[in-house]
Amino acid sequence: MKIKLVLSVLLLFACVAAFGQEKQPGKARKQKQTVVEKGLIKVSIMYPFEEGKTFDIDYYETKHMPMVAGYLGDNLVKYTIEKGMASGIPNTPLPYMAIGTFYVKDLSEYQAAIGPNIATIRADFANYTNVAPVILVSEVVR
């Protein structure tokens, strides 16, 4: 009887441990993110670092990016803002001061939303930077 009880308890612990490993939040989130992003259009707005140039990340985060995101409507899946910290190669200059990224479902819808608002978007540049951005449009493959 004692052996059956010990085996039952061990089996119970093994089941709990197995189910606990399946539900690790980091793993589930990573898998979901890969599925969600594949096939999306990624619009990266990169601001090259140049000596003496400026970039107001607070304005960019609180005013500019939300304004542009508002034009994109339901086509927008998410957007991110990155602040440059260092180059990937030691002792080399920082390549970009900041990068803003929009993930959208459809490129033509993105262009249709941005087109009529491009003058307003460009006019707002002066409020946060004196750098001309480099824009890359790509498709997320993984």
Short mmCIF file of C-alpha atoms in Angstrom, two decimals:
data_model
loop_
_atom_site.label_atom_id
_atom_site.label_comp_id
_atom_site.label_asym_id
_atom_site.label_seq_id
_atom_site.Cartn_x
_atom_site.Cartn_y
_atom_site.Cartn_z
CA MET A 1 0.00 0.00 0.00
CA LYS A 2 2.84 2.37 0.88
CA ILE A 3 4.55 1.63 -2.44
CA LYS A 4 1.37 2.53 -4.38
CA LEU A 5 1.08 5.78 -2.46
CA VAL A 6 4.72 6.71 -3.10
CA LEU A 7 4.42 5.86 -6.80
CA SER A 8 1.21 7.88 -7.09
CA VAL A 9 2.85 10.92 -5.50
CA LEU A 10 5.89 10.62 -7.78
CA LEU A 11 3.65 10.31 -10.83
CA LEU A 12 1.70 13.37 -9.73
CA PHE A 13 4.90 15.43 -9.35
CA ALA A 14 6.14 14.27 -12.77
CA CYS A 15 2.86 15.37 -14.40
CA VAL A 16 2.91 18.76 -12.70
CA ALA A 17 6.53 19.32 -13.74
CA ALA A 18 5.79 18.36 -17.36
CA PHE A 19 2.79 20.68 -17.62
CA GLY A 20 4.72 23.49 -15.92
CA GLN A 21 7.43 23.34 -18.59
CA GLU A 22 4.89 23.64 -21.42
CA LYS A 23 3.49 26.90 -20.08
CA GLN A 24 6.67 28.93 -19.65
CA PRO A 25 5.73 32.51 -20.57
CA GLY A 26 8.93 33.30 -22.47
CA LYS A 27 8.58 30.34 -24.81
CA ALA A 28 4.89 30.87 -25.51
CA ARG A 29 5.41 34.58 -26.21
CA LYS A 30 8.30 33.92 -28.58
CA GLN A 31 6.33 31.37 -30.60
CA LYS A 32 3.31 33.66 -30.82
CA GLN A 33 5.45 36.63 -31.89
CA THR A 34 7.03 34.66 -34.74
CA VAL A 35 3.63 33.60 -36.04
CA VAL A 36 2.16 37.09 -35.72
CA GLU A 37 5.01 38.91 -37.48
CA LYS A 38 5.65 36.55 -40.41
CA GLY A 39 4.36 38.11 -43.62
CA LEU A 40 3.92 41.58 -42.15
CA ILE A 41 5.38 44.64 -43.83
CA LYS A 42 8.02 46.35 -41.71
CA VAL A 43 8.71 50.04 -42.29
CA SER A 44 11.97 51.06 -40.58
CA ILE A 45 12.72 54.77 -40.24
CA MET A 46 16.38 55.03 -39.32
CA TYR A 47 18.08 58.24 -38.18
CA PRO A 48 21.83 58.09 -38.94
CA PHE A 49 24.22 59.34 -36.30
CA GLU A 50 26.18 62.40 -37.34
CA GLU A 51 28.43 64.49 -35.12
CA GLY A 52 26.61 67.66 -34.02
CA LYS A 53 23.14 66.40 -35.04
CA THR A 54 20.30 66.12 -32.52
CA PHE A 55 17.37 63.83 -31.81
CA ASP A 56 14.68 64.36 -29.14
CA ILE A 57 13.61 60.81 -28.28
CA ASP A 58 10.94 62.01 -25.82
CA TYR A 59 9.14 64.07 -28.47
CA TYR A 60 9.50 61.23 -30.96
CA GLU A 61 7.95 58.76 -28.50
CA THR A 62 5.12 60.94 -27.17
CA LYS A 63 4.17 63.05 -30.21
CA HIS A 64 5.58 62.05 -33.59
CA MET A 65 5.19 58.28 -33.63
CA PRO A 66 1.68 58.32 -32.10
CA MET A 67 0.66 60.91 -34.73
CA VAL A 68 1.89 58.73 -37.61
CA ALA A 69 0.42 55.59 -36.01
CA GLY A 70 -2.95 57.35 -35.91
CA TYR A 71 -2.91 57.71 -39.70
CA LEU A 72 -2.40 53.96 -40.16
CA GLY A 73 -5.61 52.82 -38.46
CA ASP A 74 -6.44 49.11 -38.44
CA ASN A 75 -3.61 48.32 -40.84
CA LEU A 76 -1.11 48.94 -38.01
CA VAL A 77 -0.22 45.84 -36.00
CA LYS A 78 2.35 47.50 -33.74
CA TYR A 79 5.16 50.00 -33.70
CA THR A 80 8.48 50.16 -31.87
CA ILE A 81 10.97 52.88 -31.00
CA GLU A 82 14.65 52.17 -30.48
CA LYS A 83 17.28 54.51 -29.09
CA GLY A 84 20.78 53.88 -30.43
CA MET A 85 23.37 53.07 -27.79
CA ALA A 86 26.48 51.74 -29.53
CA SER A 87 27.81 50.15 -32.67
CA GLY A 88 28.00 46.37 -32.85
CA ILE A 89 31.72 46.71 -33.46
CA PRO A 90 33.83 48.09 -30.59
CA ASN A 91 35.41 51.53 -31.09
CA THR A 92 33.33 52.41 -34.15
CA PRO A 93 30.79 55.23 -34.34
CA LEU A 94 27.13 54.70 -33.51
CA PRO A 95 25.38 53.99 -36.86
CA TYR A 96 21.89 55.27 -35.90
CA MET A 97 20.67 57.64 -33.19
CA ALA A 98 17.20 56.11 -33.30
CA ILE A 99 14.99 53.76 -35.30
CA GLY A 100 11.22 53.82 -35.49
CA THR A 101 9.45 50.79 -36.92
CA PHE A 102 5.88 50.23 -38.04
CA TYR A 103 4.55 46.72 -38.62
CA VAL A 104 1.58 46.82 -41.01
CA LYS A 105 -0.56 44.21 -42.73
CA ASP A 106 -0.66 45.75 -46.20
CA LEU A 107 1.87 47.95 -48.01
CA SER A 108 -0.62 49.63 -50.34
CA GLU A 109 -2.85 50.55 -47.37
CA TYR A 110 0.22 51.98 -45.61
CA GLN A 111 1.11 54.08 -48.64
CA ALA A 112 -2.49 55.24 -49.06
CA ALA A 113 -2.56 56.39 -45.42
CA ILE A 114 0.84 58.09 -45.45
CA GLY A 115 0.59 59.75 -48.88
CA PRO A 116 -1.99 62.44 -48.04
CA ASN A 117 -0.24 63.15 -44.70
CA ILE A 118 3.38 63.21 -45.83
CA ALA A 119 3.69 67.02 -45.68
CA THR A 120 2.47 67.04 -42.05
CA ILE A 121 4.78 64.16 -41.13
CA ARG A 122 7.82 65.82 -42.70
CA ALA A 123 7.00 69.21 -41.19
CA ASP A 124 7.08 67.58 -37.74
CA PHE A 125 10.69 66.41 -38.23
CA ALA A 126 11.95 69.84 -37.16
CA ASN A 127 10.34 69.31 -33.75
CA TYR A 128 12.63 66.41 -32.86
CA THR A 129 15.62 66.13 -35.21
CA ASN A 130 17.83 67.80 -37.79
CA VAL A 131 18.72 64.50 -39.46
CA ALA A 132 17.18 63.15 -42.67
CA PRO A 133 15.95 59.59 -42.05
CA VAL A 134 16.72 56.53 -44.13
CA ILE A 135 13.58 54.46 -44.74
CA LEU A 136 13.58 50.73 -45.47
CA VAL A 137 10.41 48.81 -46.33
CA SER A 138 10.73 45.04 -45.96
CA GLU A 139 8.69 41.89 -45.47
CA VAL A 140 9.09 39.89 -42.28
CA VAL A 141 10.03 36.33 -43.23
CA ARG A 142 10.61 35.05 -39.70
#
